[in-house]
Coordinates of C-alpha atoms in Angstrom, one line a residue:
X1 CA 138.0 120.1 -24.0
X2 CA 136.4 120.7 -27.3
X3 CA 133.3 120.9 -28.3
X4 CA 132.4 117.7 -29.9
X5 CA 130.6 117.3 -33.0
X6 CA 127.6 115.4 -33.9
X7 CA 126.0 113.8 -36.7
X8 CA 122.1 112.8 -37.3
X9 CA 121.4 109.2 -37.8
X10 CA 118.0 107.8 -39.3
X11 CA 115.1 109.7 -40.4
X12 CA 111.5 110.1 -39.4
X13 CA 108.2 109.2 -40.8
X14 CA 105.3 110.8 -43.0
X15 CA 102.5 113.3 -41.1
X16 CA 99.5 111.6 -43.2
X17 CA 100.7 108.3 -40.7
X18 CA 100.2 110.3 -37.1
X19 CA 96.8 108.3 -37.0
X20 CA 98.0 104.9 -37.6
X21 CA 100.8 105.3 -34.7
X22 CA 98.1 106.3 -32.4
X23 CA 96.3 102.9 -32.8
X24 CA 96.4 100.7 -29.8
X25 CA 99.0 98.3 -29.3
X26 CA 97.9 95.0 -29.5
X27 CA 96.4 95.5 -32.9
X28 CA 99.7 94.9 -33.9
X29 CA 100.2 92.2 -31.9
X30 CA 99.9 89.1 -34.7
X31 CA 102.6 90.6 -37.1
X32 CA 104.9 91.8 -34.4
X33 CA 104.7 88.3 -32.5
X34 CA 105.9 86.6 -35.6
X35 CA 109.0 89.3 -36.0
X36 CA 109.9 88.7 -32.7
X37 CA 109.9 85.1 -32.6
X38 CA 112.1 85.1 -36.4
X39 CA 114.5 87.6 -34.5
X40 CA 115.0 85.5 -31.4
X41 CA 115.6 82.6 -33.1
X42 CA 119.2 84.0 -33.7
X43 CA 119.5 85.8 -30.0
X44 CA 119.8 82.6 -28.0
X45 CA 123.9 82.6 -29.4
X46 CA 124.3 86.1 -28.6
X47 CA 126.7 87.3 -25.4
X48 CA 125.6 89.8 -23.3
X49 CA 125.5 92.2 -22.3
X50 CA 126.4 93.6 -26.3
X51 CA 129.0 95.8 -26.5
X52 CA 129.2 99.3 -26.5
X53 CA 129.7 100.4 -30.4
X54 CA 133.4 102.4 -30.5
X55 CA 134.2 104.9 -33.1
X56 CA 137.3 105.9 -35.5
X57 CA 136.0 109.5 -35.0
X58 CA 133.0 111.8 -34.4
X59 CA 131.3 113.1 -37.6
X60 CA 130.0 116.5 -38.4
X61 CA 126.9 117.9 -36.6
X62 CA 123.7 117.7 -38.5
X63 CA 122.1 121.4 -38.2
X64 CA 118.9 119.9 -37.2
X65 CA 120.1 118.7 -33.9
X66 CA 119.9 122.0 -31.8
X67 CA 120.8 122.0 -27.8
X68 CA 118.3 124.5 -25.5
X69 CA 121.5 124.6 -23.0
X70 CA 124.9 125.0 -25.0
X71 CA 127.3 122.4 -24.2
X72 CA 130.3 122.5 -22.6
X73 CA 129.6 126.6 -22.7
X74 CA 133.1 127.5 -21.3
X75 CA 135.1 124.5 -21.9
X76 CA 138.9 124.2 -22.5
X77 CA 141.9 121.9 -23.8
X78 CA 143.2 119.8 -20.5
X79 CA 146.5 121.1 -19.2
X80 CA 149.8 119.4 -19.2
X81 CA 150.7 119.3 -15.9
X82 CA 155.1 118.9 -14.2
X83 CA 155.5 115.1 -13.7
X84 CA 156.4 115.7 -9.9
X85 CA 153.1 118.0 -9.5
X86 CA 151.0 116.8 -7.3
X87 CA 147.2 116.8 -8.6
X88 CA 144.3 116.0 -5.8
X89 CA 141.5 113.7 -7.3
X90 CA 137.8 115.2 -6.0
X91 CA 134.5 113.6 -6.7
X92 CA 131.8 115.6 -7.8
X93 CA 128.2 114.5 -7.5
X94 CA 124.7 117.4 -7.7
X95 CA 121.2 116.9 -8.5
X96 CA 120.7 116.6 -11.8
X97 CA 119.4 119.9 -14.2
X98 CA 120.2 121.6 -10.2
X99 CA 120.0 125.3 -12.1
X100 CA 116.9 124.4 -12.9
X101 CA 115.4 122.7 -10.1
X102 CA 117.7 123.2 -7.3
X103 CA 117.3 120.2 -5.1
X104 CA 113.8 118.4 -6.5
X105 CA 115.6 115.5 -8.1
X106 CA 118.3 115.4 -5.6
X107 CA 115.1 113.8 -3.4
X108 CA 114.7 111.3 -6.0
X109 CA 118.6 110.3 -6.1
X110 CA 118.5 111.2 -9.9
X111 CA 122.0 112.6 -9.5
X112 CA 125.1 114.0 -12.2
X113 CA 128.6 112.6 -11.4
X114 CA 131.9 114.6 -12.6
X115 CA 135.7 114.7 -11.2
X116 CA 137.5 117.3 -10.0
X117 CA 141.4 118.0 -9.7
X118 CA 143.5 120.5 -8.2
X119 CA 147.4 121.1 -8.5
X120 CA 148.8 121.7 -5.7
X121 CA 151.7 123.5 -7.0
X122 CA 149.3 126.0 -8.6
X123 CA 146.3 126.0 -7.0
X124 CA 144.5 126.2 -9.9
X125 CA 141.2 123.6 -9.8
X126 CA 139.4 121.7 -12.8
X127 CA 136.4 120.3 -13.7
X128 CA 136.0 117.6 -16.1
X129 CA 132.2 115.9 -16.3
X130 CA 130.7 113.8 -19.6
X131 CA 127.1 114.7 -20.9
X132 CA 124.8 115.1 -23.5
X133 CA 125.5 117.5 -26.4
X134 CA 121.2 118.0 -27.2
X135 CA 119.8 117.3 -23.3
X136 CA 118.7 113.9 -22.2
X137 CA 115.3 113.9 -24.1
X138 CA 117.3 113.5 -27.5
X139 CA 119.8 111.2 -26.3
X140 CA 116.6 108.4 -25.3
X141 CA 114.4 109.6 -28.1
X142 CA 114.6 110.5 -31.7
X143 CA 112.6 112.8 -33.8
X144 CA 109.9 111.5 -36.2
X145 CA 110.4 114.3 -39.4
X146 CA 107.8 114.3 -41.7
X147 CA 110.3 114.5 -44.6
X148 CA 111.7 111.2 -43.4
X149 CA 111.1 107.7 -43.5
X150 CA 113.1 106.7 -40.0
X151 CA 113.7 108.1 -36.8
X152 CA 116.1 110.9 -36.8
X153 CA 118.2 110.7 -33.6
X154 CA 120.3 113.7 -32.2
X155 CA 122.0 111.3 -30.0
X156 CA 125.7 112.0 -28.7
X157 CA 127.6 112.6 -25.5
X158 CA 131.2 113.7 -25.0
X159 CA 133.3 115.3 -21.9
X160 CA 133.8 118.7 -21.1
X161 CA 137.0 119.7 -18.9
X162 CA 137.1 123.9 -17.9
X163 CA 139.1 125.6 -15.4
X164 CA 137.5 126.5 -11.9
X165 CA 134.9 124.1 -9.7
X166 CA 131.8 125.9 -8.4
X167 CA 132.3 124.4 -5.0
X168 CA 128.7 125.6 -4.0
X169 CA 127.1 123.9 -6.6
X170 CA 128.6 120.0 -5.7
X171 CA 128.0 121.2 -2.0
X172 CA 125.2 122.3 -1.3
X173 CA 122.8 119.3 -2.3
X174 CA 125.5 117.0 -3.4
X175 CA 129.1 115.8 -2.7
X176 CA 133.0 117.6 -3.1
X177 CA 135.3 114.8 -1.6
X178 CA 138.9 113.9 -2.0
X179 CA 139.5 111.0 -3.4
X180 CA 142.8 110.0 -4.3
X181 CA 146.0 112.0 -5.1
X182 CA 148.1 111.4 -7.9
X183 CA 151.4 112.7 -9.8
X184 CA 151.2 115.4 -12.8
X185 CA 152.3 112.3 -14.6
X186 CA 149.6 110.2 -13.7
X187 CA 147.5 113.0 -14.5
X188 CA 149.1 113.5 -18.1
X189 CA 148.9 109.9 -18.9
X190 CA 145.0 110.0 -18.0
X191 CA 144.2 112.8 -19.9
X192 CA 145.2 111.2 -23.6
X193 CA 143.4 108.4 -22.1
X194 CA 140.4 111.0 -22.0
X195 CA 141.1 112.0 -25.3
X196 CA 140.9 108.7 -27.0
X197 CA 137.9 107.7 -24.9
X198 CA 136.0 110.6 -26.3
X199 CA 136.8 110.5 -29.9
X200 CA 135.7 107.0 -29.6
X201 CA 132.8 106.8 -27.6
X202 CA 130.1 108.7 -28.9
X203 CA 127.2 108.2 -28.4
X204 CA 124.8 108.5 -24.6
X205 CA 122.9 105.4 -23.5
X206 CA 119.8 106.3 -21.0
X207 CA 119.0 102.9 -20.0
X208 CA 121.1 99.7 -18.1
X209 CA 118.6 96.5 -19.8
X210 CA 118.4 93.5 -17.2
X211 CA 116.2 90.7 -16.9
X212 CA 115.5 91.7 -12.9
X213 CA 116.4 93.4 -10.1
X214 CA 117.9 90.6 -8.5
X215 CA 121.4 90.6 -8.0
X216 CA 123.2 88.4 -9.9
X217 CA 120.2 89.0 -12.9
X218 CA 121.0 89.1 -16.7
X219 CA 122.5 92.4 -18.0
X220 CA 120.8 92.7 -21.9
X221 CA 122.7 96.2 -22.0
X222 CA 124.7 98.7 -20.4
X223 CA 124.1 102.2 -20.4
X224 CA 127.0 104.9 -21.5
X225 CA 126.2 107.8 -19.3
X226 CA 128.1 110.7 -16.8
X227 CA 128.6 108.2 -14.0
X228 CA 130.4 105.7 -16.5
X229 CA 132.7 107.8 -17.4
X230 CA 133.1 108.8 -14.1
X231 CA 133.9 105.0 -13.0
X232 CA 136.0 104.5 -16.3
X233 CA 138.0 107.6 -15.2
X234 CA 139.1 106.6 -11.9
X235 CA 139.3 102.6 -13.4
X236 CA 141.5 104.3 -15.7
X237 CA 143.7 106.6 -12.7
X238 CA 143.8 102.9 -10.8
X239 CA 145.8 101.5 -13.2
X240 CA 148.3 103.9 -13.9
X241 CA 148.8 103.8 -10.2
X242 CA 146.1 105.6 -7.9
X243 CA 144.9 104.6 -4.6
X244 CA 141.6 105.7 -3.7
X245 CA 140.3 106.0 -0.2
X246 CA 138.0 103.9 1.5
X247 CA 135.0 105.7 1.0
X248 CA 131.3 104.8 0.1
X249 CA 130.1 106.0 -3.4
X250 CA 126.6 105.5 -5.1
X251 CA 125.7 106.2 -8.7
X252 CA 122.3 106.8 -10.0
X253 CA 120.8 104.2 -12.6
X254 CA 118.2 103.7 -15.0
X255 CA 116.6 100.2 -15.3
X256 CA 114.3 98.8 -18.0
X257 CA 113.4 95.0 -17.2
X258 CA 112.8 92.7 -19.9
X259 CA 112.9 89.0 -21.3
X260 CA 115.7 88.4 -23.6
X261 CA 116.2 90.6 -26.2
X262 CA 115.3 90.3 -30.1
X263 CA 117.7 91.7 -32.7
X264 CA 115.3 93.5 -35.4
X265 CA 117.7 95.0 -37.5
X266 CA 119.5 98.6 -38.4
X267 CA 117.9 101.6 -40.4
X268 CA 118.5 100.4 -43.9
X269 CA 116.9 96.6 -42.8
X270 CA 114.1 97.9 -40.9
X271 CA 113.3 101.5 -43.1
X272 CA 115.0 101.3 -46.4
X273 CA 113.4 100.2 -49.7
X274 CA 113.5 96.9 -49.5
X275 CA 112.8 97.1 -45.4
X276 CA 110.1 95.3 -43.0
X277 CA 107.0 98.4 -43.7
X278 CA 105.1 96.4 -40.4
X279 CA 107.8 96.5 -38.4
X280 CA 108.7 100.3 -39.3
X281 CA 105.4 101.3 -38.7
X282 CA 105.4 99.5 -35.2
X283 CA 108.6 101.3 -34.1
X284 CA 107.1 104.8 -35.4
X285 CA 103.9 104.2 -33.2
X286 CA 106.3 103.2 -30.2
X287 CA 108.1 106.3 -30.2
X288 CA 105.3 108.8 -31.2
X289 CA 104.2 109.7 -27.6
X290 CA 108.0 110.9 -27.0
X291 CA 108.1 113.6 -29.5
X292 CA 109.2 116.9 -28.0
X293 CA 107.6 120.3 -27.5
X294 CA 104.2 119.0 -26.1
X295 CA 101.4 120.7 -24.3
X296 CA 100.2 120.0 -21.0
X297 CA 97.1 117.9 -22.7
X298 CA 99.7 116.1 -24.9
X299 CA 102.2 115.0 -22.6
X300 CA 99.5 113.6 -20.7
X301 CA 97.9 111.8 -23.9
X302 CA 101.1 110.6 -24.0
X303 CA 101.9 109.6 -20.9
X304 CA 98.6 106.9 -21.1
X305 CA 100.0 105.9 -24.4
X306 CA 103.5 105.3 -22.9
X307 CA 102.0 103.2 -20.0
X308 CA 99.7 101.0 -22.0
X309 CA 102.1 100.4 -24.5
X310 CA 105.2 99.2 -21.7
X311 CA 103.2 98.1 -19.1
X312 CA 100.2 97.0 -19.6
X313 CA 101.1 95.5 -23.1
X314 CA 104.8 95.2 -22.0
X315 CA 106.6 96.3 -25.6
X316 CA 109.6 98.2 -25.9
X317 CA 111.5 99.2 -28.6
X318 CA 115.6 99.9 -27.6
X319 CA 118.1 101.8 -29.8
X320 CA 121.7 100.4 -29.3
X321 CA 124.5 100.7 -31.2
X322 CA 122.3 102.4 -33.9
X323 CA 120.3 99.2 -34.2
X324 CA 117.0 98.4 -32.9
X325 CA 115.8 95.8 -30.7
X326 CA 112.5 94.4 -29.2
X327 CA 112.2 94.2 -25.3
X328 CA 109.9 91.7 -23.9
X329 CA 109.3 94.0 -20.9
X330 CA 108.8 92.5 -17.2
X331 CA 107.8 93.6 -14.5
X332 CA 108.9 96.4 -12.1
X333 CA 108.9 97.8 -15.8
X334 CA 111.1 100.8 -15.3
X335 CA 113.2 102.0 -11.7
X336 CA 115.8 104.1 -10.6
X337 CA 118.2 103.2 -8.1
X338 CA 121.0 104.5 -6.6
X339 CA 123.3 102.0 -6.0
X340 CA 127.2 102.0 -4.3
X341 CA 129.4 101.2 -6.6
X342 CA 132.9 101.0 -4.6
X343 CA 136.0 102.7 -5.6
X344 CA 138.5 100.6 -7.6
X345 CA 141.1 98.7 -5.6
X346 CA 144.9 99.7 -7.5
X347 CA 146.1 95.7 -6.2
X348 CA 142.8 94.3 -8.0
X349 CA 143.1 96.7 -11.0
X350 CA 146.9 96.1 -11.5
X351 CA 146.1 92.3 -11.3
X352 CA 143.4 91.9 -14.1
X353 CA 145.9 93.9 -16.5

């Protein structure tokens, strides 16, 4: 598939200010309680979990978003394959950054999902997975420039479909299994699917926003990651006619906990001329201790600042739909699970159509 293209959003804030983000917390406290509370005021009509934002199409890379590990390095346009072919469907799951770190956060369940699919009338085998184009720390963080006034986020995610599956990689410390088998046709008809679901979806979301981890709990937000695309994908392959075997399959997941949302406002509300300067500030300060490229002694600055700021002082500040919202934050805080998620049933899926 081609490379996609991204665009900067936002901006980030002056040098002179590094001081005033460094401040505690709660000294902000008075002015951001009264924000909040103005905020929520409109929240209690709002459905959740909010929507995903869709796109017409994805804009021009800003030259200041720069990737350490070139996307999609070897990636190519998805094949049309004969109608009466017959395609195998594989799941793909490996620890995540696994050329990195081998198996280390395989032990922790922090995993990367991707499908695989062989013709059988070739042989040939594919590889299609969806991830960030600039590595997971820009996707959950932005940039504070000193030339800028708001965060500047190099935030986008799109799929990548090659030729070939490195069979040792999913192996060894993962999972290669068949799934389902469908015709060429089935397989055509998915892959414009693919298509439009990557022109229009653009943008990677780290975190899934709930009010516990009960079952049954509040969902605030959804995240947009590699395992959702996975599950769209074989949603997708269900209802143009797949049936996938009874297997067990669990996804990892990244949970922030939090009270009901507040609505704050976009870039131009929140950081233009006529914006809220307090309320800037505040979400400048919030994301200061996630600025890349730190030293040892930094990061573990940071780290403190990080913990006091969502745990002890429970604040968080979410970007969603490039709009920013305040998260009352609860306790366990932050967790990763990783959580079965069944395979979609074609009678169910052909139902709710």
């Amino acid at each position: 598939m081609e490379q996609a293209r991204n665009a900067g959003l936002g901006a980030g804030g002056r040098r002179g200010a590094d001081v005033v983000w460094r401040r505690a917390p709660w000294r902000w406290a008075p002015a951001l309680l009264c924000l909040v509370a103005a905020a929520a005021d409109g929240s209690s009509q709002r459905h959740w979990p909010v929507p995903y934002k869709r796109f017409s199409f994805r804009p021009e890379p800003d030259p200041y978003c720069q990737a350490k590990y070139t996307f999609c390095p070897t990636g190519s346009a998805i094949p049309v394959m004969k109608d009466d072919d017959v395609i195998e469907v594989f799941r793909l799951q490996a620890p995540v950054w696994e050329f990195k770190y081998g198996d280390l956060l395989g032990h922790m369940k922090i995993m990367h999902d991707a499908v695989g699919f062989r013709s059988t009338s070739t042989g040939k085998n594919y590889t299609m997975e969806w991830y960030e184009l600039f590595q997971l720390g820009n996707c959950t963080f932005p940039h504070l420039r000193p030339e800028m006034n708001a965060p500047f986020w190099c935030n986008q995610g799109a799929a990548c479909f090659f030729e070939g599956i490195d069979d040792i990689h999913w192996k060894e410390n993962g999972t290669l299994v068949l799934v389902a088998t469908v015709s060429g046709n089935v397989f055509n008809k998915m892959a414009k699917w693919v298509k439009q679901d990557n022109e229009t979806g653009i943008y990677y979301e780290t975190w899934t926003v709930q009010a516990s981890p009960e079952k049954g709990a509040e969902t605030w937000f959804e995240s947009y990651d590699c395992s959702k695309f996975v599950l769209r994908t074989y949603k997708k392959l269900a209802e143009l006619g797949a049936e996938f075997k009874k297997i067990e399959t669990n996804y990892t997941r990244i949970f922030l906990y939090s009270g009901e949302p507040a609505y704050l406002g976009n870039e131009t509300s929140i950081f233009g001329p006529a914006g809220d300067k307090t309320l800037a500030l505040a979400i400048k300060r919030f994301y200061y201790p996630f600025k890349p490229h730190l030293t040892t002694k930094e990061f573990l600055l940071s780290f403190l600042q990080m913990f006091d700021t969502v745990v002890i002082h429970r604040q968080f500040y979410l970007f969603y739909n490039f709009e920013y919202w305040f998260l009352p934050m609860k306790f366990p805080f932050i967790k990763i699970t990783y959580e079965e998620i069944p395979l979609p049933n074609r009678n169910k899926t052909l139902s709710g159509l």
